């Protein structure tokens, strides 16, 4: 047995049941599997315990909906370098870089041995933001453009360095870490589960629902409690509302960057309407406070359900008009089409996920491949895929997803109105004290609007949350942005960037 | 292709909020809390439980108070101790002083002590104010809310207030986030690049106190030891109306009740 096999509807797994391979066996098997597009790594991290270092790997199998869990271990003070998997499969790069940066473990042959996020507890204190080893090229006709860490707009910080030949971008390197706040450590340092839930919402505030949901699922697996189906449905409504709001916001942002003011203002108004719907439901425009372990503080009522259905229907109708206008404006299509192309094989190679991967013909969507909750039961979710991999394809995926989410919300609320409208809070109330199973690994795997959001929690022998690891989809996808702008004019960078809209804080943690 | 555009325009209609000073938010919105002293030991123990649960330590049980500069407005304390803590939808939360953000039993508004506002601010900036925003660990929701202040709905630009790209063009800096250690230097350089006289605004509970990350080793609060903000705006994230109300009150364009 090389892997412990589970799926997204099963419970937590005991640490002792997870196989522990030798690194050679782990390397050989993973390297072989990752050559097939059906597999990609959802998380790979190291956990020191005593004088040992154990490495856990969660591998997703899209074809059969399985989650394969395995591990390997070494002595803490063992200084031998491990052969790098990144050298064969580029998608491993953020994980290996993270392990090296935290614990000083070296990966032999790692082609991109650079810091990832400069965490406060990094192994090498000499490495700092100021001496990030940017890639350089020599040549009399080349110049470098440095952008950041502070950007022109009201957005988060990150440093972008372009190497250009005239107007053309030859290479873009993205150096992140400015947003590092120590989120994972903050999870581990507290036993106040409400505080942990609030931390999950703050991982990336624009994906508050997705991260809170991943946290809640991880915790509920650890407590072993069953969720009522209605709770799953309400969470799915919240998640799809968040998706709608953000996809609309990004449609607006793309419109802004090409000077298409009508689309910009229409999307701004539609986004306001979407997030105000969330606010009228739970009191916060980003859905903070909506998802809590084991229950809900903001159960739907018949009036709220009717209000959400009415608003979502109206938003979808008006958004469809905007979409139609974009598709019938040649001047917009000229900017969006064939710009920032990431071909399918590149996307697979770097392990891209979510909306960006789907725009490059990679049908990765947790809601389809690893469904849980309502997605496994009452929703028939179909993955939306576009093939071109350009800015337009990413926009079209957004457009189609807004309409799809609107349909999902309508369906979920129709079920609610039919079955529960007269019941007071069929979801139950949140529970922050339920004991966790000791020495267990659990995870939350959720398709947020950016893509696959994965939280992994490990408890110690006393049932305390000892290790908490978060992966935002941006961790995979930042590299896709860097590849997308190669060969493009530097003036097209803003629309390439907006077409991905990746998270800085979700990456930096 | 004009017809699709006409259709979009017709559906879009008029979006701007006509009077920003008259906005009332939905009753679900959690804004200024109202507190009342515990009348008996049952209430007192409910308040103590709420304080133990509070994720940021914003709630203090004895003497009862909530520090809005640390509060995430999660509303959990009001569920634990509903007789003593109640959230209203009042969004007028900004204060020129850090102490002003502390709410005590009986308080019916967040104090806005005009005597602590530099008198030249209204004269210099009331007709045009351009701000440079620096996110130093902000979680993106607050940045989106600041963007929203200028959108078609709120249109804060109508009062001459907006955001600018270069600190050289700016009249002040708005800081969001707890100030991550990796960002503190860039923030300092940016603030330094703004010509005096200038404004400093701490926007969001994380900027005001560090919020959830107040104790994190990855956060460096020294910027706020060197520089004192002119305006403190709570919120997680700060709703656009909190920002708009705070700036307008600071510039003397709007009055808050005085105690
Ligand atoms: S609403 Fe504020 S004071 Fe109350 S528990 Fe939440 S963070 Fe603490």
XYZ file of C-alpha atoms and ligand atoms in Angstrom:
776
model
C 0.000 0.000 0.000
C 1.596 3.191 -1.125
C -1.388 5.401 -0.471
C -4.287 5.691 1.844
C -7.268 6.242 -0.394
C -10.110 8.488 0.657
C -12.493 10.949 -0.961
C -14.096 14.277 -0.287
C -17.134 12.847 1.474
C -15.302 10.556 3.915
C -14.026 11.388 7.337
C -10.616 12.211 8.726
C -7.724 9.731 8.570
C -5.634 8.579 11.479
C -1.971 9.485 11.231
C -0.869 5.933 11.907
C -2.934 4.684 8.951
C -1.078 6.880 6.504
C 1.626 4.831 4.789
C 5.178 5.965 5.297
C 7.314 5.314 2.246
C 10.989 5.618 1.690
C 11.777 8.779 -0.267
C 12.844 6.690 -3.286
C 9.527 4.864 -3.393
C 7.649 8.110 -2.892
C 9.636 9.833 -5.611
C 9.290 7.056 -8.157
C 5.608 6.567 -7.671
C 4.686 10.237 -7.594
C 6.869 11.028 -10.587
C 5.124 8.303 -12.574
C 1.642 9.355 -11.552
C 2.162 13.055 -12.173
C 2.931 12.270 -15.807
C -0.759 11.541 -16.191
C -3.039 14.584 -16.393
C -5.575 12.989 -14.079
C -3.297 13.478 -11.063
C -2.108 16.630 -9.410
C -0.774 17.449 -5.983
C -3.175 19.332 -3.741
C -0.731 19.718 -0.900
C 2.729 18.574 0.093
C 4.275 19.799 3.313
C 6.653 18.856 6.089
C 5.826 18.642 9.779
C 8.588 18.380 12.390
C 7.749 16.233 15.368
C 10.411 15.540 17.908
C 13.563 14.536 16.097
C 11.750 13.475 12.958
C 10.430 15.317 9.995
C 7.421 13.789 8.318
C 6.307 14.896 4.868
C 2.664 14.513 3.910
C 1.340 14.537 0.384
C -2.272 14.802 -0.775
C -2.664 13.723 -4.359
C -5.918 14.261 -6.213
C -7.147 11.800 -8.801
C -9.616 13.650 -11.014
C -10.707 10.587 -12.936
C -12.047 8.619 -10.002
C -12.635 11.320 -7.419
C -10.078 9.826 -5.056
C -7.769 11.583 -2.666
C -4.510 9.716 -2.154
C -2.671 10.418 1.069
C 0.864 9.316 1.708
C 3.983 10.388 3.526
C 7.708 9.937 3.876
C 10.002 10.806 6.733
C 13.580 11.599 7.641
C 15.633 12.397 10.701
C 15.365 16.024 11.690
C 19.098 16.591 11.598
C 19.664 14.500 8.524
C 21.300 16.910 6.113
C 21.177 14.815 2.961
C 19.536 16.547 0.055
C 16.498 14.842 -1.438
C 16.269 14.523 -5.220
C 13.923 17.245 -6.402
C 10.588 16.292 -7.925
C 10.275 19.773 -9.376
C 13.038 18.884 -11.791
C 10.619 16.443 -13.384
C 7.286 18.008 -12.555
C 7.214 21.776 -12.361
C 3.958 21.723 -10.378
C 5.901 20.685 -7.277
C 7.891 23.931 -7.148
C 5.911 25.921 -4.558
C 5.751 22.973 -2.177
C 9.443 22.150 -2.309
C 10.397 25.804 -2.054
C 8.164 26.155 0.984
C 9.743 23.152 2.709
C 13.243 24.412 1.990
C 12.401 27.887 3.169
C 10.862 26.757 6.446
C 13.142 23.931 7.459
C 16.288 24.197 5.408
C 15.747 20.834 3.729
C 17.517 20.835 0.397
C 16.167 19.397 -2.800
C 18.868 18.337 -5.160
C 18.416 19.546 -8.725
C 15.598 21.940 -7.848
C 15.613 24.188 -10.922
C 14.173 27.236 -9.174
C 15.613 27.232 -5.637
C 14.261 30.569 -4.543
C 12.448 31.851 -1.473
C 8.692 31.608 -1.656
C 7.227 34.022 0.892
C 9.873 35.026 3.471
C 7.953 33.761 6.505
C 8.851 35.104 9.934
C 10.057 31.671 11.064
C 12.190 30.952 7.993
C 15.231 28.756 8.297
C 17.693 31.120 6.688
C 17.413 34.464 8.454
C 19.845 36.028 6.013
C 17.423 35.738 3.148
C 15.244 38.814 3.065
C 12.911 40.681 0.784
C 15.719 43.044 -0.123
C 17.981 40.407 -1.598
C 15.501 38.312 -3.530
C 17.581 36.663 -6.273
C 15.846 37.969 -9.371
C 16.594 36.259 -12.629
C 18.624 38.471 -14.941
C 19.544 38.414 -18.594
C 22.389 40.136 -20.340
C 21.958 41.972 -23.600
C 22.370 45.494 -24.881
C 18.835 45.656 -26.214
C 17.224 44.466 -23.001
C 15.915 46.486 -20.112
C 14.231 45.661 -16.827
C 11.042 47.109 -15.464
C 10.373 46.780 -11.771
C 6.826 47.172 -10.488
C 5.936 47.103 -6.838
C 5.764 46.103 -4.111
C 3.224 48.932 -3.979
C 1.105 48.959 -7.128
C -0.706 51.823 -8.767
C -4.200 50.790 -7.759
C -5.729 49.896 -4.430
C -4.509 46.333 -4.364
C -2.195 44.191 -2.343
C 1.593 44.387 -2.648
C 3.920 42.145 -4.622
C 7.024 42.776 -6.728
C 6.995 42.130 -10.460
C 10.154 42.302 -12.489
C 9.918 42.315 -16.254
C 12.752 41.766 -18.648
C 11.772 43.430 -21.893
C 13.079 43.732 -25.375
C 11.559 47.038 -26.382
C 7.862 46.686 -25.697
C 7.954 42.943 -25.626
C 8.125 41.010 -22.359
C 10.708 38.224 -22.473
C 10.389 37.196 -18.869
C 8.372 38.113 -15.826
C 9.336 37.138 -12.333
C 6.918 37.576 -9.470
C 8.386 37.929 -5.973
C 5.848 37.632 -3.199
C 5.894 37.540 0.571
C 5.050 41.149 1.408
C 1.669 40.034 2.687
C 2.982 37.370 5.030
C 1.139 37.670 8.351
C 1.802 34.280 9.935
C -1.716 32.918 9.428
C -0.860 29.237 9.804
C 1.039 29.794 13.009
C -1.817 31.874 14.372
C -4.102 28.855 13.842
C -1.745 26.635 15.765
C -1.235 29.068 18.623
C -4.844 29.329 19.663
C -7.432 26.839 20.807
C -10.260 29.334 20.390
C -12.097 27.858 17.435
C -13.999 31.034 16.708
C -10.691 32.802 16.361
C -9.570 30.090 13.968
C -12.743 30.517 11.925
C -12.116 34.270 11.730
C -8.522 33.585 10.699
C -9.770 31.337 7.907
C -11.947 34.175 6.668
C -8.954 36.468 6.670
C -6.683 34.169 4.643
C -7.965 35.888 1.515
C -10.803 38.274 2.233
C -12.187 38.068 -1.289
C -12.524 34.294 -0.830
C -13.721 34.449 2.767
C -16.497 31.941 2.188
C -14.307 29.424 0.370
C -11.640 29.474 3.066
C -14.128 29.460 5.939
C -15.804 26.495 4.295
C -12.540 24.605 3.905
C -11.842 25.253 7.577
C -15.323 24.172 8.671
C -15.086 20.966 6.654
C -11.687 20.140 8.098
C -12.971 20.708 11.644
C -16.190 18.781 11.098
C -14.179 15.837 9.830
C -12.110 15.988 12.998
C -15.094 16.068 15.319
C -16.830 13.353 13.339
C -20.227 15.068 13.414
C -22.722 14.696 10.594
C -23.956 17.836 8.920
C -27.621 18.399 8.130
C -28.180 18.592 4.360
C -29.682 22.041 4.678
C -26.427 23.372 6.114
C -24.601 22.092 3.047
C -27.109 23.796 0.816
C -26.803 27.144 2.557
C -23.041 26.948 2.354
C -23.250 26.189 -1.339
C -25.486 29.237 -1.813
C -22.919 31.371 0.006
C -20.069 29.959 -2.049
C -21.861 30.539 -5.338
C -22.838 34.062 -4.326
C -19.188 34.792 -3.637
C -18.270 33.341 -7.004
C -20.829 35.489 -8.775
C -19.665 38.641 -7.013
C -16.011 38.089 -7.837
C -16.457 36.970 -11.419
C -18.585 40.063 -12.016
C -15.988 42.238 -10.292
C -13.280 40.869 -12.548
C -15.365 41.377 -15.646
C -15.619 44.982 -14.533
C -11.888 45.206 -13.834
C -11.061 43.875 -17.304
C -13.484 46.399 -18.787
C -11.726 49.198 -16.899
C -8.332 48.217 -18.213
C -9.385 48.395 -21.841
C -11.325 51.613 -21.376
C -14.741 50.008 -21.813
C -16.545 52.217 -19.371
C -20.028 50.909 -19.892
C -19.008 47.409 -18.891
C -17.052 48.780 -15.969
C -19.915 50.722 -14.425
C -22.499 48.069 -15.185
C -20.363 45.429 -13.482
C -19.636 47.695 -10.530
C -23.349 48.127 -9.982
C -24.019 44.420 -10.410
C -21.279 43.495 -7.996
C -22.666 45.949 -5.449
C -26.035 44.293 -5.855
C -24.537 40.833 -5.353
C -22.536 41.668 -2.249
C -25.399 43.688 -0.813
C -27.494 40.549 -1.191
C -24.909 38.691 0.879
C -24.942 41.558 3.365
C -28.720 41.494 3.661
C -28.400 37.805 4.454
C -25.552 37.828 6.981
C -24.575 41.439 7.701
C -21.241 41.392 5.889
C -20.669 42.119 2.217
C -18.020 39.418 1.901
C -19.939 36.742 3.764
C -17.678 36.907 6.808
C -19.503 35.286 9.695
C -21.693 33.194 7.442
C -19.807 29.899 7.550
C -19.082 28.444 10.969
C -18.345 24.869 12.043
C -21.400 22.675 12.745
C -24.091 25.236 12.176
C -25.075 28.683 11.104
C -25.671 31.974 12.857
C -27.545 33.245 9.825
C -30.012 30.572 8.773
C -32.145 31.377 5.773
C -35.676 32.535 6.279
C -38.444 32.449 3.715
C -38.090 36.210 3.153
C -34.323 36.069 2.780
C -34.539 33.166 0.392
C -37.079 35.019 -1.738
C -34.892 38.152 -1.652
C -31.800 36.218 -2.771
C -33.656 34.457 -5.578
C -35.136 37.712 -6.817
C -31.796 39.562 -6.776
C -29.808 36.729 -8.300
C -32.291 36.391 -11.147
C -32.072 40.108 -11.863
C -28.258 40.125 -11.667
C -27.985 37.192 -14.045
C -30.317 38.843 -16.536
C -28.418 42.115 -16.539
C -25.033 40.451 -16.537
C -26.023 38.455 -19.585
C -26.655 41.739 -21.388
C -23.147 42.916 -20.513
C -21.692 39.641 -21.707
C -23.584 39.967 -24.965
C -22.280 43.493 -25.436
C -18.682 42.395 -24.841
C -19.010 39.607 -27.370
C -20.459 41.950 -29.980
C -17.797 44.644 -29.613
C -14.925 43.976 -32.034
C -12.694 46.535 -30.316
C -12.904 44.565 -27.063
C -12.418 41.215 -28.721
C -9.312 42.553 -30.418
C -7.775 43.250 -27.023
C -8.892 40.062 -25.304
C -8.434 37.408 -27.938
C -5.067 35.716 -28.356
C -3.611 37.779 -25.572
C -1.840 36.125 -22.652
C -2.147 32.586 -23.927
C -1.318 29.695 -21.616
C -1.605 26.495 -23.661
C -3.128 23.388 -22.154
C 0.104 21.425 -21.772
C 1.806 24.332 -20.008
C -1.138 24.636 -17.638
C -0.951 20.924 -16.864
C 2.781 21.095 -16.379
C 2.613 23.803 -13.750
C -0.384 22.198 -12.049
C -2.807 25.062 -12.677
C -6.214 24.862 -11.035
C -9.561 26.560 -11.024
C -11.019 29.080 -13.401
C -7.654 29.804 -15.065
C -6.988 26.117 -15.732
C -10.477 25.612 -17.116
C -9.864 28.436 -19.571
C -6.868 26.494 -20.872
C -8.792 23.291 -21.449
C -7.918 21.635 -18.127
C -11.184 20.425 -16.637
C -10.259 20.768 -12.971
C -13.175 21.601 -10.769
C -13.550 20.129 -7.286
C -17.312 20.477 -7.588
C -17.239 17.872 -10.352
C -14.188 15.762 -9.659
C -14.361 15.598 -5.853
C -17.856 16.741 -4.963
C -18.958 17.047 -1.369
C -22.121 18.311 0.300
C -24.755 19.616 -2.073
C -22.521 19.213 -5.103
C -22.557 15.481 -4.522
C -26.294 15.385 -4.014
C -28.784 17.857 -5.345
C -26.745 19.817 -7.876
C -25.720 18.492 -11.217
C -22.621 20.537 -11.711
C -20.974 20.580 -15.093
C -17.436 21.845 -15.439
C -17.171 24.818 -17.761
C -14.160 24.502 -20.012
C -12.744 26.746 -22.735
C -9.842 25.739 -24.906
C -8.007 28.872 -26.052
C -6.225 29.761 -22.808
C -6.216 33.486 -23.590
C -7.657 36.465 -21.732
C -10.904 36.036 -23.628
C -11.200 32.386 -22.607
C -10.694 33.320 -18.980
C -13.348 35.990 -19.342
C -15.761 33.609 -21.028
C -15.305 31.074 -18.233
C -16.174 33.838 -15.767
C -19.235 34.850 -17.760
C -20.535 31.334 -18.044
C -19.860 30.625 -14.382
C -21.881 33.609 -13.230
C -24.931 32.284 -15.051
C -24.280 28.745 -13.856
C -23.932 29.905 -10.236
C -27.192 31.802 -10.536
C -28.906 28.600 -11.635
C -27.348 26.634 -8.772
C -28.480 29.207 -6.216
C -31.980 29.144 -7.599
C -32.111 25.392 -7.431
C -30.768 25.236 -3.858
C -33.189 27.848 -2.645
C -36.096 26.154 -4.372
C -35.326 23.014 -2.382
C -35.132 25.053 0.791
C -38.466 26.733 0.155
C -40.119 23.446 -0.607
C -38.833 21.596 2.425
C -37.815 23.898 5.214
C -39.332 27.312 4.825
C -41.467 26.680 7.904
C -38.704 25.182 10.061
C -36.701 27.443 12.276
C -32.974 27.015 11.628
C -32.733 23.449 10.321
C -28.960 23.937 10.304
C -28.330 24.046 14.026
C -26.067 26.570 15.743
C -22.266 26.726 15.526
C -20.246 24.726 17.988
C -16.782 25.901 18.952
C -16.001 23.332 21.595
C -16.635 19.858 20.133
C -13.563 17.708 20.864
C -11.253 16.760 17.990
C -10.025 13.239 17.324
C -6.400 12.881 18.440
C -3.497 12.075 16.078
C -5.564 12.596 12.976
C -5.185 14.296 9.628
C -8.166 15.972 8.079
C -8.681 18.301 5.176
C -11.152 20.662 3.621
C -11.267 20.759 -0.150
C -13.432 23.412 -1.728
C -13.744 24.937 -5.184
C -13.645 28.641 -4.451
C -14.100 31.165 -7.232
C -10.353 31.125 -7.921
C -10.129 27.374 -7.723
C -9.098 24.571 -5.484
C -8.799 25.704 -1.872
C -7.243 23.125 0.414
C -6.836 23.257 4.178
C -5.107 20.450 6.056
C -5.315 20.060 9.835
C -3.286 17.673 11.986
C -4.065 17.031 15.620
C -1.644 15.855 18.278
C -2.156 13.035 20.781
C -4.163 15.334 23.052
C -6.587 16.298 20.274
C -5.226 19.816 19.839
C -4.821 21.402 16.446
C -1.057 21.068 16.158
C -0.419 21.807 12.505
C -2.530 23.770 10.092
C -1.616 24.144 6.438
C -3.447 26.276 3.916
C -3.240 26.264 0.166
C -4.906 28.961 -1.822
C -5.295 28.220 -5.550
C -3.072 31.217 -6.252
C -0.094 29.205 -5.083
C -0.308 27.192 -8.299
C -1.542 29.890 -10.594
C 0.917 32.749 -10.086
C 3.319 30.940 -12.358
C 0.617 30.774 -15.025
C 0.462 34.569 -15.020
C 4.222 34.785 -15.450
C 3.999 32.459 -18.440
C 0.983 34.230 -19.917
C 2.785 37.525 -20.424
C 5.811 36.072 -22.165
C 6.011 37.493 -25.644
C 3.208 39.971 -25.010
C 3.562 43.724 -25.065
C 4.155 45.037 -21.580
C 1.087 47.231 -22.007
C -1.026 44.081 -22.063
C 0.178 43.079 -18.631
C -2.733 44.703 -16.782
C -5.374 42.763 -18.654
C -3.415 39.525 -18.331
C -3.137 40.160 -14.609
C -6.813 40.995 -14.183
C -7.844 37.967 -16.186
C -6.264 35.817 -13.453
C -6.812 38.102 -10.446
C -4.737 36.024 -8.059
C -4.442 36.463 -4.344
C -1.328 37.876 -2.716
C -2.334 37.277 0.881
C -3.621 33.794 0.065
C -0.175 33.002 -1.313
C 1.843 34.697 1.412
C -0.315 33.537 4.344
C -22.925 47.518 -32.430
C -25.031 50.014 -30.573
C -28.133 48.018 -29.616
C -26.539 45.771 -27.006
C -25.056 48.886 -25.405
C -28.411 50.612 -25.231
C -29.825 47.539 -23.569
C -27.063 47.515 -20.931
C -27.554 51.233 -20.312
C -31.294 50.873 -19.922
C -30.979 48.064 -17.383
C -28.208 49.931 -15.579
C -30.419 52.931 -14.942
C -29.306 55.487 -12.359
C -27.020 53.965 -9.792
C -25.481 56.782 -7.782
C -26.763 57.131 -4.218
C -28.309 60.627 -4.299
C -27.427 61.705 -0.750
C -24.466 59.984 0.824
C -25.172 61.573 4.207
C -28.632 60.012 4.363
C -27.642 56.398 3.708
C -29.077 53.787 6.066
C -27.614 50.297 5.835
C -29.574 47.067 6.085
C -30.620 46.142 9.620
C -28.446 43.013 9.357
C -25.284 45.119 9.119
C -23.201 45.001 12.296
C -21.971 48.478 13.093
C -21.668 50.340 16.388
C -22.455 48.094 19.377
C -24.536 49.214 22.321
C -23.652 47.909 25.748
C -25.454 47.772 29.046
C -23.974 46.835 32.400
C -24.696 43.319 33.635
C -27.617 43.521 36.049
C -27.116 40.189 37.776
C -24.598 37.401 38.050
C -26.176 35.400 35.210
C -25.658 38.317 32.860
C -22.189 38.887 34.198
C -21.207 35.302 33.502
C -22.683 35.522 29.987
C -20.546 38.592 29.350
C -17.492 36.801 30.686
C -18.124 33.848 28.407
C -18.466 36.225 25.479
C -15.186 37.891 26.405
C -13.444 34.522 26.559
C -14.748 33.669 23.101
C -13.951 37.010 21.466
C -11.401 36.233 18.745
C -9.325 39.390 19.188
C -9.826 40.306 22.824
C -11.795 43.393 21.788
C -14.432 42.714 24.396
C -13.525 43.362 28.004
C -15.916 41.975 30.624
C -14.990 44.142 33.617
C -15.366 47.023 33.190
C -17.558 46.229 30.197
C -16.246 47.732 26.959
C -15.627 46.924 23.316
C -12.601 48.300 21.538
C -13.802 48.808 17.957
C -10.204 49.111 16.855
C -9.818 45.402 17.564
C -13.348 44.197 16.922
C -14.065 42.092 13.829
C -17.819 42.666 14.079
C -18.336 38.930 14.043
C -21.327 39.401 16.336
C -20.646 36.301 18.422
C -20.524 38.231 21.701
C -24.014 39.577 21.077
C -25.218 36.001 20.699
C -23.632 34.937 23.961
C -24.778 37.955 25.938
C -27.761 39.342 24.028
C -29.036 41.350 26.984
C -25.838 43.302 27.390
C -24.423 43.560 23.883
C -26.374 44.560 20.830
C -25.099 45.576 17.411
C -26.796 48.463 15.629
C -26.438 49.260 11.948
C -24.826 52.627 12.698
C -21.809 52.965 10.409
C -20.455 56.195 11.905
C -17.512 54.484 13.519
C -14.499 56.632 12.679
C -12.650 58.589 15.327
C -9.706 61.006 15.320
C -8.282 59.286 18.388
C -7.559 55.672 19.168
C -9.274 55.970 22.580
C -12.412 57.212 20.863
C -12.964 53.738 19.464
C -13.654 52.240 22.867
C -17.394 51.809 23.478
C -18.716 51.694 27.051
C -22.164 51.015 28.492
C -24.566 53.809 27.684
C -22.587 55.184 24.718
C -24.948 56.112 21.920
C -22.352 57.088 19.350
C -18.661 56.820 18.647
C -17.036 59.948 20.014
C -15.540 62.270 17.417
C -13.537 64.800 19.360
C -13.119 67.712 16.949
C -10.687 69.394 19.329
C -8.237 66.594 18.526
C -8.398 67.229 14.782
C -5.652 69.395 13.374
C -7.459 72.634 12.445
C -5.664 73.034 9.121
C -7.050 69.801 7.716
C -10.460 71.225 6.803
C -8.894 74.298 5.231
C -6.360 72.330 3.211
C -8.298 69.297 2.085
C -12.033 69.933 2.203
C -12.279 70.743 -1.505
C -9.839 68.176 -2.833
C -8.274 65.214 -1.114
C -6.191 62.636 -2.904
C -4.988 59.628 -1.020
C -2.417 56.945 -1.599
C -3.519 53.583 -0.284
C -0.923 51.150 1.014
C -1.946 47.611 1.761
C 0.395 46.117 4.335
C -1.089 42.729 4.997
C -4.668 43.708 4.146
C -6.720 40.688 3.140
C -8.094 42.151 -0.142
C -11.645 42.618 1.123
C -10.773 45.952 2.633
C -8.948 47.045 -0.507
C -12.031 46.182 -2.533
C -14.177 48.245 -0.186
C -11.884 51.237 -0.633
C -12.117 50.795 -4.394
C -15.867 50.693 -3.996
C -15.929 54.176 -2.431
C -15.239 55.530 -5.910
C -17.600 53.280 -7.850
C -20.866 54.222 -9.533
C -22.892 53.653 -6.405
C -20.960 55.594 -3.792
C -19.121 57.957 -6.126
C -17.096 59.627 -3.389
C -15.318 61.494 -6.163
C -18.250 63.883 -6.249
C -16.771 65.523 -3.128
C -13.307 65.725 -4.608
C -12.004 62.739 -2.666
C -10.218 60.002 -4.533
C -7.211 57.734 -4.701
C -4.071 58.415 -6.658
C -1.254 56.202 -7.823
C 1.794 58.246 -6.899
C 2.528 59.288 -3.323
C 3.990 62.448 -4.838
C 0.509 63.429 -5.976
C -1.121 62.431 -2.730
C -2.278 64.475 0.262
C -2.124 61.519 2.576
C -1.796 57.803 3.090
C -4.435 55.227 3.946
C -2.967 52.120 5.565
C -4.812 48.815 5.503
C -3.744 45.570 7.108
C -1.854 44.855 10.326
C 1.472 46.002 8.713
C 3.367 42.870 7.845
C 7.053 42.975 8.712
C 7.897 42.425 5.061
C 5.980 45.571 4.096
C 6.979 47.981 6.815
C 9.898 49.476 4.932
C 7.930 50.068 1.743
C 5.166 51.685 3.768
C 7.618 54.013 5.459
C 9.179 55.013 2.128
C 5.765 55.673 0.650
C 4.618 57.766 3.601
C 7.856 59.669 3.478
C 7.338 60.444 -0.210
C 4.101 62.319 0.452
C 4.713 66.025 0.813
C 3.707 67.742 4.059
C 1.181 68.766 5.262
C -0.250 65.299 5.011
C -2.882 63.015 6.425
C -2.565 59.505 7.781
C -5.538 57.190 8.030
C -5.594 53.737 9.614
C -8.333 51.856 7.847
C -9.772 48.644 9.248
C -9.498 46.927 12.590
C -6.319 45.228 11.457
C -4.624 48.540 10.758
C -5.941 50.041 14.014
C -4.617 47.309 16.284
C -3.201 44.409 14.306
C -6.526 42.606 14.705
C -6.129 38.849 14.518
C -2.420 39.293 13.907
C -1.634 41.685 16.747
C 0.630 39.097 18.387
C 2.089 37.612 15.210
C 5.835 37.684 14.814
C 5.336 38.402 11.134
C 3.746 41.742 11.929
C 5.662 44.913 12.749
C 3.602 47.720 14.297
C 6.495 50.162 14.635
C 5.134 52.372 11.840
C 2.264 53.408 14.087
C 4.673 54.149 16.908
C 6.495 56.597 14.666
C 3.424 58.161 13.094
C 0.023 58.910 14.567
C -3.010 58.599 12.328
C -5.408 61.509 11.989
C -8.310 59.158 11.570
C -8.985 55.647 12.825
C -11.578 53.627 10.955
C -12.680 50.265 12.356
C -14.240 47.484 10.325
C -13.446 44.037 9.001
C -13.581 45.075 6.274
C -14.371 48.782 6.557
C -17.639 49.376 4.745
C -17.428 52.203 2.174
C -19.896 54.212 4.257
C -17.622 54.013 7.314
C -14.830 55.473 5.214
C -16.975 58.159 3.597
C -18.547 59.192 6.887
C -15.153 59.259 8.616
C -13.524 61.503 6.018
C -16.472 63.872 5.801
C -16.608 64.242 9.558
C -12.857 64.745 9.757
C -13.040 67.528 7.194
C -15.877 69.198 9.070
C -18.436 68.540 6.375
C -20.586 66.413 8.606
C -21.243 66.622 12.325
C -21.313 63.837 14.860
C -23.268 64.335 18.131
C -20.990 65.440 20.954
C -21.257 63.828 24.396
S -18.110 41.237 17.615
Fe -16.164 42.139 18.203
S -16.195 42.183 20.426
Fe -17.808 40.772 19.783
S -16.820 38.764 19.768
Fe -16.634 39.558 17.705
S -14.644 40.594 17.659
Fe -15.191 40.287 19.831
